PDB file of C-alpha atoms and ligand atoms in Angstrom:
ATOM      1  CA  MET A   1    -122.354 236.055  96.955  1.00 98.00           C
ATOM      2  CA  VAL A   2    -119.007 237.679  97.625  1.00 98.00           C
ATOM      3  CA  LYS A   3    -118.401 240.916  95.666  1.00 98.00           C
ATOM      4  CA  ALA A   4    -114.691 241.413  95.091  1.00 99.00           C
ATOM      5  CA  THR A   5    -113.010 244.369  93.454  1.00 99.00           C
ATOM      6  CA  LYS A   6    -109.394 243.527  94.368  1.00 99.00           C
ATOM      7  CA  ILE A   7    -107.233 240.736  92.978  1.00 99.00           C
ATOM      8  CA  SER A   8    -106.044 239.891  96.505  1.00 98.00           C
ATOM      9  CA  GLU A   9    -109.645 239.315  97.712  1.00 98.00           C
ATOM     10  CA  VAL A  10    -110.238 236.808  94.908  1.00 99.00           C
ATOM     11  CA  ARG A  11    -106.950 235.045  95.617  1.00 98.00           C
ATOM     12  CA  ASP A  12    -107.659 234.763  99.370  1.00 98.00           C
ATOM     13  CA  GLN A  13    -111.155 233.355  98.825  1.00 98.00           C
ATOM     14  CA  VAL A  14    -110.096 230.861  96.122  1.00 98.00           C
ATOM     15  CA  ARG A  15    -107.144 229.710  98.269  1.00 98.00           C
ATOM     16  CA  GLN A  16    -109.606 229.009 101.095  1.00 98.00           C
ATOM     17  CA  TRP A  17    -111.962 227.069  98.788  1.00 98.00           C
ATOM     18  CA  LYS A  18    -109.090 225.003  97.428  1.00 98.00           C
ATOM     19  CA  LYS A  19    -107.886 224.226 100.963  1.00 98.00           C
ATOM     20  CA  GLU A  20    -111.371 222.795 101.566  1.00 98.00           C
ATOM     21  CA  GLY A  21    -110.934 220.592  98.483  1.00 98.00           C
ATOM     22  CA  LEU A  22    -113.575 222.459  96.434  1.00 99.00           C
ATOM     23  CA  THR A  23    -113.414 222.825  92.636  1.00 99.00           C
ATOM     24  CA  VAL A  24    -113.669 226.295  91.111  1.00 99.00           C
ATOM     25  CA  GLY A  25    -115.319 227.387  87.861  1.00 99.00           C
ATOM     26  CA  LEU A  26    -114.797 230.749  86.139  1.00 99.00           C
ATOM     27  CA  VAL A  27    -117.316 232.524  83.900  1.00 99.00           C
ATOM     28  CA  PRO A  28    -115.580 235.532  82.315  1.00 99.00           C
ATOM     29  CA  THR A  29    -118.040 238.273  81.245  1.00 98.00           C
ATOM     30  CA  MET A  30    -118.095 241.959  80.414  1.00 98.00           C
ATOM     31  CA  GLY A  31    -121.323 242.381  82.381  1.00 98.00           C
ATOM     32  CA  PHE A  32    -124.770 243.556  81.248  1.00 97.00           C
ATOM     33  CA  LEU A  33    -125.729 239.941  81.659  1.00 98.00           C
ATOM     34  CA  HIS A  34    -128.394 238.175  79.632  1.00 97.00           C
ATOM     35  CA  GLU A  35    -129.668 234.605  79.328  1.00 97.00           C
ATOM     36  CA  GLY A  36    -126.618 233.598  77.297  1.00 98.00           C
ATOM     37  CA  HIS A  37    -124.334 234.491  80.226  1.00 98.00           C
ATOM     38  CA  MET A  38    -126.710 232.895  82.706  1.00 98.00           C
ATOM     39  CA  SER A  39    -126.580 229.608  80.786  1.00 98.00           C
ATOM     40  CA  LEU A  40    -122.785 229.670  81.323  1.00 98.00           C
ATOM     41  CA  VAL A  41    -123.274 230.318  85.044  1.00 99.00           C
ATOM     42  CA  ASP A  42    -125.847 227.497  85.273  1.00 98.00           C
ATOM     43  CA  LYS A  43    -123.453 225.119  83.538  1.00 98.00           C
ATOM     44  CA  ALA A  44    -120.601 226.189  85.819  1.00 99.00           C
ATOM     45  CA  VAL A  45    -122.772 225.736  88.948  1.00 99.00           C
ATOM     46  CA  SER A  46    -123.709 222.244  87.751  1.00 98.00           C
ATOM     47  CA  MET A  47    -120.060 221.250  87.163  1.00 99.00           C
ATOM     48  CA  CYS A  48    -118.104 223.029  89.921  1.00 99.00           C
ATOM     49  CA  ASP A  49    -118.364 223.428  93.713  1.00 99.00           C
ATOM     50  CA  ARG A  50    -117.733 227.170  93.592  1.00 99.00           C
ATOM     51  CA  VAL A  51    -118.309 229.632  90.721  1.00 99.00           C
ATOM     52  CA  VAL A  52    -116.624 232.975  90.136  1.00 99.00           C
ATOM     53  CA  ALA A  53    -117.989 235.334  87.465  1.00 99.00           C
ATOM     54  CA  SER A  54    -115.863 238.226  86.326  1.00 99.00           C
ATOM     55  CA  ASP A  55    -117.700 241.406  85.329  1.00 98.00           C
ATOM     56  CA  PHE A  56    -115.179 243.657  83.611  1.00 98.00           C
ATOM     57  CA  VAL A  57    -115.401 245.688  80.407  1.00 98.00           C
ATOM     58  CA  ASN A  58    -111.904 245.009  79.159  1.00 98.00           C
ATOM     59  CA  PRO A  59    -110.450 248.070  77.394  1.00 98.00           C
ATOM     60  CA  THR A  60    -107.606 246.211  75.650  1.00 98.00           C
ATOM     61  CA  GLN A  61    -109.988 244.282  73.390  1.00 98.00           C
ATOM     62  CA  PHE A  62    -111.671 247.390  71.953  1.00 98.00           C
ATOM     63  CA  GLY A  63    -110.248 249.188  68.906  1.00 97.00           C
ATOM     64  CA  PRO A  64    -109.944 252.996  68.867  1.00 96.00           C
ATOM     65  CA  ASN A  65    -113.286 253.516  67.022  1.00 92.00           C
ATOM     66  CA  GLU A  66    -115.259 250.854  68.870  1.00 96.00           C
ATOM     67  CA  ASP A  67    -117.898 251.054  71.609  1.00 96.00           C
ATOM     68  CA  LEU A  68    -115.783 250.926  74.804  1.00 98.00           C
ATOM     69  CA  GLU A  69    -117.307 254.138  76.214  1.00 97.00           C
ATOM     70  CA  THR A  70    -120.917 253.272  75.369  1.00 96.00           C
ATOM     71  CA  TYR A  71    -120.738 249.538  76.169  1.00 97.00           C
ATOM     72  CA  PRO A  72    -123.833 248.884  78.349  1.00 97.00           C
ATOM     73  CA  ARG A  73    -123.234 248.458  82.086  1.00 98.00           C
ATOM     74  CA  ASP A  74    -125.567 247.608  85.007  1.00 98.00           C
ATOM     75  CA  PHE A  75    -123.592 246.055  87.839  1.00 98.00           C
ATOM     76  CA  GLU A  76    -126.451 245.984  90.373  1.00 98.00           C
ATOM     77  CA  ARG A  77    -128.686 244.068  87.996  1.00 98.00           C
ATOM     78  CA  ASP A  78    -125.785 241.729  87.118  1.00 98.00           C
ATOM     79  CA  CYS A  79    -125.306 240.946  90.828  1.00 98.00           C
ATOM     80  CA  ARG A  80    -128.988 240.147  91.292  1.00 98.00           C
ATOM     81  CA  LEU A  81    -128.939 237.735  88.341  1.00 98.00           C
ATOM     82  CA  LEU A  82    -125.692 236.071  89.420  1.00 98.00           C
ATOM     83  CA  GLU A  83    -126.975 235.598  92.943  1.00 98.00           C
ATOM     84  CA  GLU A  84    -130.276 234.138  91.692  1.00 98.00           C
ATOM     85  CA  HIS A  85    -128.330 231.614  89.609  1.00 98.00           C
ATOM     86  CA  GLY A  86    -126.149 230.446  92.491  1.00 98.00           C
ATOM     87  CA  CYS A  87    -122.873 232.196  91.628  1.00 99.00           C
ATOM     88  CA  HIS A  88    -120.537 232.370  94.662  1.00 99.00           C
ATOM     89  CA  MET A  89    -118.349 235.344  93.817  1.00 99.00           C
ATOM     90  CA  VAL A  90    -118.348 238.238  91.353  1.00 99.00           C
ATOM     91  CA  PHE A  91    -115.048 239.931  90.496  1.00 99.00           C
ATOM     92  CA  HIS A  92    -115.672 243.515  89.380  1.00 98.00           C
ATOM     93  CA  PRO A  93    -112.310 245.294  89.270  1.00 98.00           C
ATOM     94  CA  GLU A  94    -111.486 248.854  88.207  1.00 98.00           C
ATOM     95  CA  VAL A  95    -109.359 249.140  85.075  1.00 98.00           C
ATOM     96  CA  SER A  96    -106.472 250.294  87.301  1.00 98.00           C
ATOM     97  CA  GLU A  97    -106.673 247.042  89.301  1.00 98.00           C
ATOM     98  CA  MET A  98    -106.269 244.983  86.119  1.00 98.00           C
ATOM     99  CA  TYR A  99    -103.770 247.097  84.164  1.00 98.00           C
ATOM    100  CA  PHE A 100    -100.756 249.074  85.324  1.00 98.00           C
ATOM    101  CA  ASP A 101    -100.448 252.407  83.477  1.00 98.00           C
ATOM    102  CA  ASP A 102     -97.236 251.168  81.894  1.00 98.00           C
ATOM    103  CA  ALA A 103     -98.394 247.564  81.265  1.00 97.00           C
ATOM    104  CA  ALA A 104     -96.467 246.287  78.263  1.00 97.00           C
ATOM    105  CA  THR A 105     -97.045 242.535  78.305  1.00 98.00           C
ATOM    106  CA  TYR A 106     -99.653 240.933  76.078  1.00 98.00           C
ATOM    107  CA  VAL A 107    -100.694 237.392  75.230  1.00 98.00           C
ATOM    108  CA  GLU A 108    -101.092 236.920  71.504  1.00 98.00           C
ATOM    109  CA  ILE A 109    -101.455 233.953  69.172  1.00 98.00           C
ATOM    110  CA  LEU A 110     -98.993 234.562  66.362  1.00 98.00           C
ATOM    111  CA  SER A 111    -100.557 232.258  63.732  1.00 97.00           C
ATOM    112  CA  ASP A 112    -103.145 233.462  61.206  1.00 97.00           C
ATOM    113  CA  MET A 113    -105.948 232.200  63.457  1.00 98.00           C
ATOM    114  CA  PRO A 114    -106.792 235.561  65.096  1.00 98.00           C
ATOM    115  CA  LYS A 115    -106.517 237.338  61.720  1.00 98.00           C
ATOM    116  CA  GLN A 116    -109.508 235.469  60.256  1.00 98.00           C
ATOM    117  CA  LEU A 117    -113.215 236.358  60.608  1.00 98.00           C
ATOM    118  CA  CYS A 118    -113.595 239.082  63.297  1.00 98.00           C
ATOM    119  CA  GLY A 119    -109.818 239.631  63.309  1.00 98.00           C
ATOM    120  CA  LYS A 120    -109.982 241.196  59.827  1.00 97.00           C
ATOM    121  CA  THR A 121    -111.834 244.263  61.051  1.00 96.00           C
ATOM    122  CA  ARG A 122    -110.809 244.011  64.742  1.00 97.00           C
ATOM    123  CA  PRO A 123    -107.017 243.553  64.503  1.00 97.00           C
ATOM    124  CA  ILE A 124    -106.184 243.978  68.219  1.00 97.00           C
ATOM    125  CA  HIS A 125    -109.324 242.355  69.599  1.00 98.00           C
ATOM    126  CA  PHE A 126    -108.058 238.837  70.261  1.00 98.00           C
ATOM    127  CA  ARG A 127    -104.776 240.036  71.733  1.00 98.00           C
ATOM    128  CA  GLY A 128    -106.854 241.949  74.293  1.00 98.00           C
ATOM    129  CA  VAL A 129    -109.101 238.944  74.928  1.00 98.00           C
ATOM    130  CA  CYS A 130    -106.160 236.539  75.365  1.00 99.00           C
ATOM    131  CA  THR A 131    -104.401 238.984  77.677  1.00 99.00           C
ATOM    132  CA  VAL A 132    -107.368 239.598  79.978  1.00 99.00           C
ATOM    133  CA  VAL A 133    -108.435 235.940  80.005  1.00 99.00           C
ATOM    134  CA  SER A 134    -104.850 234.914  80.902  1.00 99.00           C
ATOM    135  CA  LYS A 135    -104.896 237.437  83.740  1.00 99.00           C
ATOM    136  CA  LEU A 136    -108.259 236.127  84.967  1.00 99.00           C
ATOM    137  CA  PHE A 137    -106.914 232.568  84.796  1.00 99.00           C
ATOM    138  CA  ASN A 138    -103.892 233.623  86.867  1.00 98.00           C
ATOM    139  CA  ILE A 139    -106.042 235.478  89.394  1.00 99.00           C
ATOM    140  CA  VAL A 140    -108.838 232.915  89.828  1.00 99.00           C
ATOM    141  CA  THR A 141    -106.856 229.717  89.012  1.00 98.00           C
ATOM    142  CA  PRO A 142    -110.074 227.893  88.053  1.00 99.00           C
ATOM    143  CA  ASP A 143    -110.353 224.181  87.319  1.00 99.00           C
ATOM    144  CA  LYS A 144    -112.794 224.915  84.501  1.00 99.00           C
ATOM    145  CA  ALA A 145    -113.732 228.043  82.534  1.00 99.00           C
ATOM    146  CA  PHE A 146    -116.953 228.553  80.581  1.00 99.00           C
ATOM    147  CA  PHE A 147    -117.324 230.380  77.250  1.00 98.00           C
ATOM    148  CA  GLY A 148    -120.209 230.763  74.784  1.00 98.00           C
ATOM    149  CA  GLN A 149    -120.234 229.247  71.311  1.00 98.00           C
ATOM    150  CA  LYS A 150    -121.665 232.514  69.958  1.00 98.00           C
ATOM    151  CA  ASP A 151    -118.129 233.924  70.128  1.00 98.00           C
ATOM    152  CA  ALA A 152    -116.893 230.863  68.249  1.00 98.00           C
ATOM    153  CA  GLN A 153    -113.559 232.370  67.172  1.00 98.00           C
ATOM    154  CA  GLN A 154    -112.871 233.551  70.723  1.00 98.00           C
ATOM    155  CA  LEU A 155    -113.621 230.054  72.043  1.00 98.00           C
ATOM    156  CA  ALA A 156    -111.280 228.424  69.491  1.00 98.00           C
ATOM    157  CA  ILE A 157    -108.538 230.958  70.266  1.00 98.00           C
ATOM    158  CA  ILE A 158    -108.839 230.425  74.020  1.00 98.00           C
ATOM    159  CA  ARG A 159    -108.655 226.657  73.586  1.00 98.00           C
ATOM    160  CA  ARG A 160    -105.488 227.151  71.522  1.00 98.00           C
ATOM    161  CA  MET A 161    -103.969 229.550  74.061  1.00 98.00           C
ATOM    162  CA  VAL A 162    -104.739 227.171  76.950  1.00 98.00           C
ATOM    163  CA  ARG A 163    -103.104 224.328  75.023  1.00 98.00           C
ATOM    164  CA  ASP A 164    -100.042 226.340  73.935  1.00 98.00           C
ATOM    165  CA  LEU A 165     -99.419 227.884  77.368  1.00 98.00           C
ATOM    166  CA  SER A 166    -100.254 224.731  79.395  1.00 98.00           C
ATOM    167  CA  PHE A 167    -102.807 226.499  81.581  1.00 98.00           C
ATOM    168  CA  GLY A 168    -104.206 223.150  82.717  1.00 98.00           C
ATOM    169  CA  ILE A 169    -107.756 224.549  82.762  1.00 99.00           C
ATOM    170  CA  GLU A 170    -110.662 222.717  81.144  1.00 99.00           C
ATOM    171  CA  ILE A 171    -112.467 224.981  78.675  1.00 99.00           C
ATOM    172  CA  VAL A 172    -116.188 224.265  78.470  1.00 99.00           C
ATOM    173  CA  GLY A 173    -117.989 225.619  75.396  1.00 98.00           C
ATOM    174  CA  CYS A 174    -121.729 226.279  75.810  1.00 98.00           C
ATOM    175  CA  PRO A 175    -124.401 226.516  73.075  1.00 98.00           C
ATOM    176  CA  ILE A 176    -125.767 229.789  71.658  1.00 98.00           C
ATOM    177  CA  VAL A 177    -128.841 231.048  73.506  1.00 98.00           C
ATOM    178  CA  ARG A 178    -131.473 232.705  71.294  1.00 98.00           C
ATOM    179  CA  GLU A 179    -134.511 234.933  71.817  1.00 98.00           C
ATOM    180  CA  ALA A 180    -137.873 233.257  71.049  1.00 98.00           C
ATOM    181  CA  ASP A 181    -137.735 234.662  67.494  1.00 98.00           C
ATOM    182  CA  GLY A 182    -134.206 233.366  66.833  1.00 98.00           C
ATOM    183  CA  LEU A 183    -131.961 236.386  67.483  1.00 98.00           C
ATOM    184  CA  ALA A 184    -128.804 235.290  69.324  1.00 98.00           C
ATOM    185  CA  ARG A 185    -128.607 236.892  72.786  1.00 98.00           C
ATOM    186  CA  SER A 186    -126.007 239.657  72.988  1.00 97.00           C
ATOM    187  CA  SER A 187    -125.403 242.633  75.252  1.00 95.00           C
ATOM    188  CA  ARG A 188    -125.180 244.689  72.043  1.00 96.00           C
ATOM    189  CA  ASN A 189    -128.826 243.870  71.115  1.00 97.00           C
ATOM    190  CA  THR A 190    -129.692 246.701  73.467  1.00 97.00           C
ATOM    191  CA  TYR A 191    -128.325 249.196  70.871  1.00 97.00           C
ATOM    192  CA  LEU A 192    -131.031 248.203  68.340  1.00 98.00           C
ATOM    193  CA  ASN A 193    -134.152 250.343  67.827  1.00 98.00           C
ATOM    194  CA  ASN A 194    -137.433 248.588  66.979  1.00 98.00           C
ATOM    195  CA  GLU A 195    -136.866 248.624  63.227  1.00 98.00           C
ATOM    196  CA  GLU A 196    -133.282 247.384  63.611  1.00 98.00           C
ATOM    197  CA  ARG A 197    -134.335 244.679  66.085  1.00 98.00           C
ATOM    198  CA  GLN A 198    -136.698 243.336  63.408  1.00 98.00           C
ATOM    199  CA  ALA A 199    -134.014 243.588  60.701  1.00 98.00           C
ATOM    200  CA  ALA A 200    -131.496 241.772  62.940  1.00 98.00           C
ATOM    201  CA  LEU A 201    -133.531 238.591  62.537  1.00 98.00           C
ATOM    202  CA  ILE A 202    -131.854 238.199  59.142  1.00 98.00           C
ATOM    203  CA  LEU A 203    -128.757 236.827  60.918  1.00 98.00           C
ATOM    204  CA  SER A 204    -130.507 233.871  62.549  1.00 98.00           C
ATOM    205  CA  LYS A 205    -132.663 233.315  59.440  1.00 98.00           C
ATOM    206  CA  ALA A 206    -129.466 232.988  57.392  1.00 98.00           C
ATOM    207  CA  VAL A 207    -127.936 230.695  60.034  1.00 98.00           C
ATOM    208  CA  PHE A 208    -130.978 228.420  60.010  1.00 98.00           C
ATOM    209  CA  ALA A 209    -131.067 228.377  56.184  1.00 98.00           C
ATOM    210  CA  GLY A 210    -127.340 227.541  55.964  1.00 98.00           C
ATOM    211  CA  GLN A 211    -127.707 224.866  58.624  1.00 98.00           C
ATOM    212  CA  LYS A 212    -130.610 223.303  56.690  1.00 98.00           C
ATOM    213  CA  MET A 213    -128.559 223.194  53.470  1.00 98.00           C
ATOM    214  CA  ALA A 214    -125.712 221.480  55.322  1.00 98.00           C
ATOM    215  CA  GLU A 215    -128.066 219.021  57.026  1.00 97.00           C
ATOM    216  CA  GLU A 216    -129.611 218.196  53.648  1.00 97.00           C
ATOM    217  CA  GLY A 217    -126.179 217.168  52.437  1.00 97.00           C
ATOM    218  CA  GLU A 218    -124.705 220.236  50.702  1.00 98.00           C
ATOM    219  CA  LYS A 219    -120.936 219.723  50.804  1.00 98.00           C
ATOM    220  CA  ASP A 220    -119.888 222.882  48.933  1.00 98.00           C
ATOM    221  CA  ALA A 221    -119.149 225.442  51.673  1.00 98.00           C
ATOM    222  CA  ASN A 222    -119.081 228.268  49.126  1.00 98.00           C
ATOM    223  CA  LYS A 223    -122.639 227.505  47.999  1.00 98.00           C
ATOM    224  CA  ILE A 224    -123.849 227.661  51.601  1.00 98.00           C
ATOM    225  CA  VAL A 225    -122.024 230.942  52.186  1.00 98.00           C
ATOM    226  CA  ALA A 226    -123.373 232.388  48.886  1.00 98.00           C
ATOM    227  CA  ALA A 227    -126.976 231.490  49.776  1.00 98.00           C
ATOM    228  CA  MET A 228    -126.615 233.022  53.244  1.00 99.00           C
ATOM    229  CA  THR A 229    -124.963 236.143  51.808  1.00 98.00           C
ATOM    230  CA  GLU A 230    -127.791 236.633  49.300  1.00 98.00           C
ATOM    231  CA  MET A 231    -130.351 236.330  52.056  1.00 98.00           C
ATOM    232  CA  ILE A 232    -128.627 238.880  54.287  1.00 98.00           C
ATOM    233  CA  GLU A 233    -128.177 241.285  51.369  1.00 98.00           C
ATOM    234  CA  SER A 234    -131.946 241.267  50.847  1.00 98.00           C
ATOM    235  CA  GLU A 235    -132.331 243.108  54.190  1.00 98.00           C
ATOM    236  CA  PRO A 236    -131.864 246.855  53.502  1.00 98.00           C
ATOM    237  CA  LEU A 237    -130.611 247.675  57.036  1.00 98.00           C
ATOM    238  CA  ALA A 238    -127.965 244.929  56.982  1.00 98.00           C
ATOM    239  CA  LYS A 239    -124.359 245.455  55.894  1.00 98.00           C
ATOM    240  CA  ILE A 240    -122.169 242.351  55.821  1.00 98.00           C
ATOM    241  CA  ASP A 241    -118.751 242.428  57.477  1.00 98.00           C
ATOM    242  CA  TYR A 242    -118.161 238.762  56.633  1.00 98.00           C
ATOM    243  CA  VAL A 243    -119.920 235.466  56.041  1.00 98.00           C
ATOM    244  CA  SER A 244    -117.347 232.652  55.973  1.00 98.00           C
ATOM    245  CA  ALA A 245    -116.848 228.927  56.317  1.00 98.00           C
ATOM    246  CA  VAL A 246    -113.694 227.988  58.214  1.00 98.00           C
ATOM    247  CA  ASP A 247    -112.146 224.932  59.823  1.00 98.00           C
ATOM    248  CA  GLY A 248    -113.673 224.593  63.306  1.00 98.00           C
ATOM    249  CA  VAL A 249    -110.276 224.340  65.022  1.00 97.00           C
ATOM    250  CA  SER A 250    -107.783 226.377  62.970  1.00 97.00           C
ATOM    251  CA  MET A 251    -110.287 229.030  61.760  1.00 98.00           C
ATOM    252  CA  MET A 252    -108.727 228.866  58.275  1.00 98.00           C
ATOM    253  CA  PRO A 253    -111.081 229.115  55.250  1.00 98.00           C
ATOM    254  CA  VAL A 254    -112.454 225.881  53.766  1.00 98.00           C
ATOM    255  CA  ASP A 255    -114.238 225.103  50.497  1.00 98.00           C
ATOM    256  CA  LYS A 256    -115.744 221.791  51.526  1.00 98.00           C
ATOM    257  CA  ILE A 257    -117.866 220.644  54.453  1.00 98.00           C
ATOM    258  CA  GLU A 258    -115.429 218.089  55.830  1.00 97.00           C
ATOM    259  CA  GLY A 259    -114.651 217.485  59.492  1.00 97.00           C
ATOM    260  CA  SER A 260    -115.807 220.219  61.849  1.00 98.00           C
ATOM    261  CA  VAL A 261    -116.673 223.415  59.928  1.00 98.00           C
ATOM    262  CA  LEU A 262    -117.704 226.735  61.464  1.00 98.00           C
ATOM    263  CA  VAL A 263    -119.949 228.923  59.323  1.00 98.00           C
ATOM    264  CA  ALA A 264    -119.808 232.356  60.915  1.00 98.00           C
ATOM    265  CA  MET A 265    -120.937 235.880  60.171  1.00 98.00           C
ATOM    266  CA  ALA A 266    -120.634 239.445  61.387  1.00 98.00           C
ATOM    267  CA  VAL A 267    -123.274 241.860  60.111  1.00 98.00           C
ATOM    268  CA  TYR A 268    -123.903 245.526  60.831  1.00 98.00           C
ATOM    269  CA  ILE A 269    -127.520 246.388  61.518  1.00 98.00           C
ATOM    270  CA  GLY A 270    -127.368 250.161  61.386  1.00 97.00           C
ATOM    271  CA  LYS A 271    -124.316 250.945  63.512  1.00 96.00           C
ATOM    272  CA  THR A 272    -124.524 247.749  65.594  1.00 97.00           C
ATOM    273  CA  ARG A 273    -122.216 244.880  64.689  1.00 97.00           C
ATOM    274  CA  LEU A 274    -123.774 241.498  65.478  1.00 98.00           C
ATOM    275  CA  ILE A 275    -122.344 237.982  65.127  1.00 98.00           C
ATOM    276  CA  ASP A 276    -123.891 234.547  64.747  1.00 98.00           C
ATOM    277  CA  ASN A 277    -122.752 231.102  63.581  1.00 98.00           C
ATOM    278  CA  PHE A 278    -123.329 227.381  63.376  1.00 98.00           C
ATOM    279  CA  ILE A 279    -121.066 224.357  63.359  1.00 98.00           C
ATOM    280  CA  VAL A 280    -121.520 221.489  60.966  1.00 98.00           C
ATOM    281  CA  GLU A 281    -119.767 218.125  61.190  1.00 96.00           C
ATOM    282  CA  GLY A 282    -119.080 216.899  57.647  1.00 90.00           C
TER     283      GLY A 282
HETATM  284  O1  PAF B   1    -116.768 237.270  75.680  1.00 54.58           O
HETATM  285  C1  PAF B   1    -116.589 238.261  76.416  1.00 54.58           C
HETATM  286  O2  PAF B   1    -117.505 238.823  77.002  1.00 54.58           O
HETATM  287  C2  PAF B   1    -115.182 238.801  76.572  1.00 54.58           C
HETATM  288  O3  PAF B   1    -114.490 238.746  75.369  1.00 54.58           O
HETATM  289  C3  PAF B   1    -114.377 238.134  77.705  1.00 54.58           C
HETATM  290  C4  PAF B   1    -114.136 236.660  77.408  1.00 54.58           C
HETATM  291  C5  PAF B   1    -115.138 238.276  79.012  1.00 54.58           C
HETATM  292  C6  PAF B   1    -113.029 238.813  77.863  1.00 54.58           C
HETATM  293  O4  PAF B   1    -113.150 240.157  78.176  1.00 54.58           O
END
């Protein structure tokens, strides 16, 4: 596996691959890889001739009081995992390689889409995500890019950005990967102590309960959200940021389960903010 830290190294290698007629897949990550990331890499390896993973903790998507400094990092371990899963190149740039000191250009969706759900408490988050993902698209020029359904709003926003800016890249969404007991895999799970790890199960329990209600025919989105909210509130260590039902494409709130609906949540367990969701087709 090639380890690149410079944009020019990535460009040279990808140019070579494309000259050979090979297709290229991109898996953007912030590192500290877990099985969720590896499922994206596996999917990319199965669909593309060459796979590039980026491993970059992107400062522009963190708010001033968020966990940029403490975000977990282990590049050596990441490389071992990527290599084991057949990744061909990892791009691990310094912040200074990705952002000029006086960088003043951002990519931002100006509809209400990024203001919903996570955007309510993380107002600059999706601008940072769209900016870094656009840069990675310009650097790697992949045919396909792979994103997890756990970050459902991010996935919807990237699809919209790719459409609006004619990137010509196929976005492949991949299912949520869970621990054996249901907890959705996340690099931030590492922040949880034993008691919090146990309490965090309330997210997936609420997801499964909401999913069951929807599968059994409940069409009132508010009733599903209310039942999930009550369940989460019964866990003393949990503090809800949001539990919401929104249209699966526009991310705008809905009252009815009609078409594709995303039921998503963000919940603090102690100081750790975790997300989880499910999609229901009404
Ligand atoms: O989902 C993530 O890990 C990040 O938001 C991404 C897409 C790698 C951009 O920094």
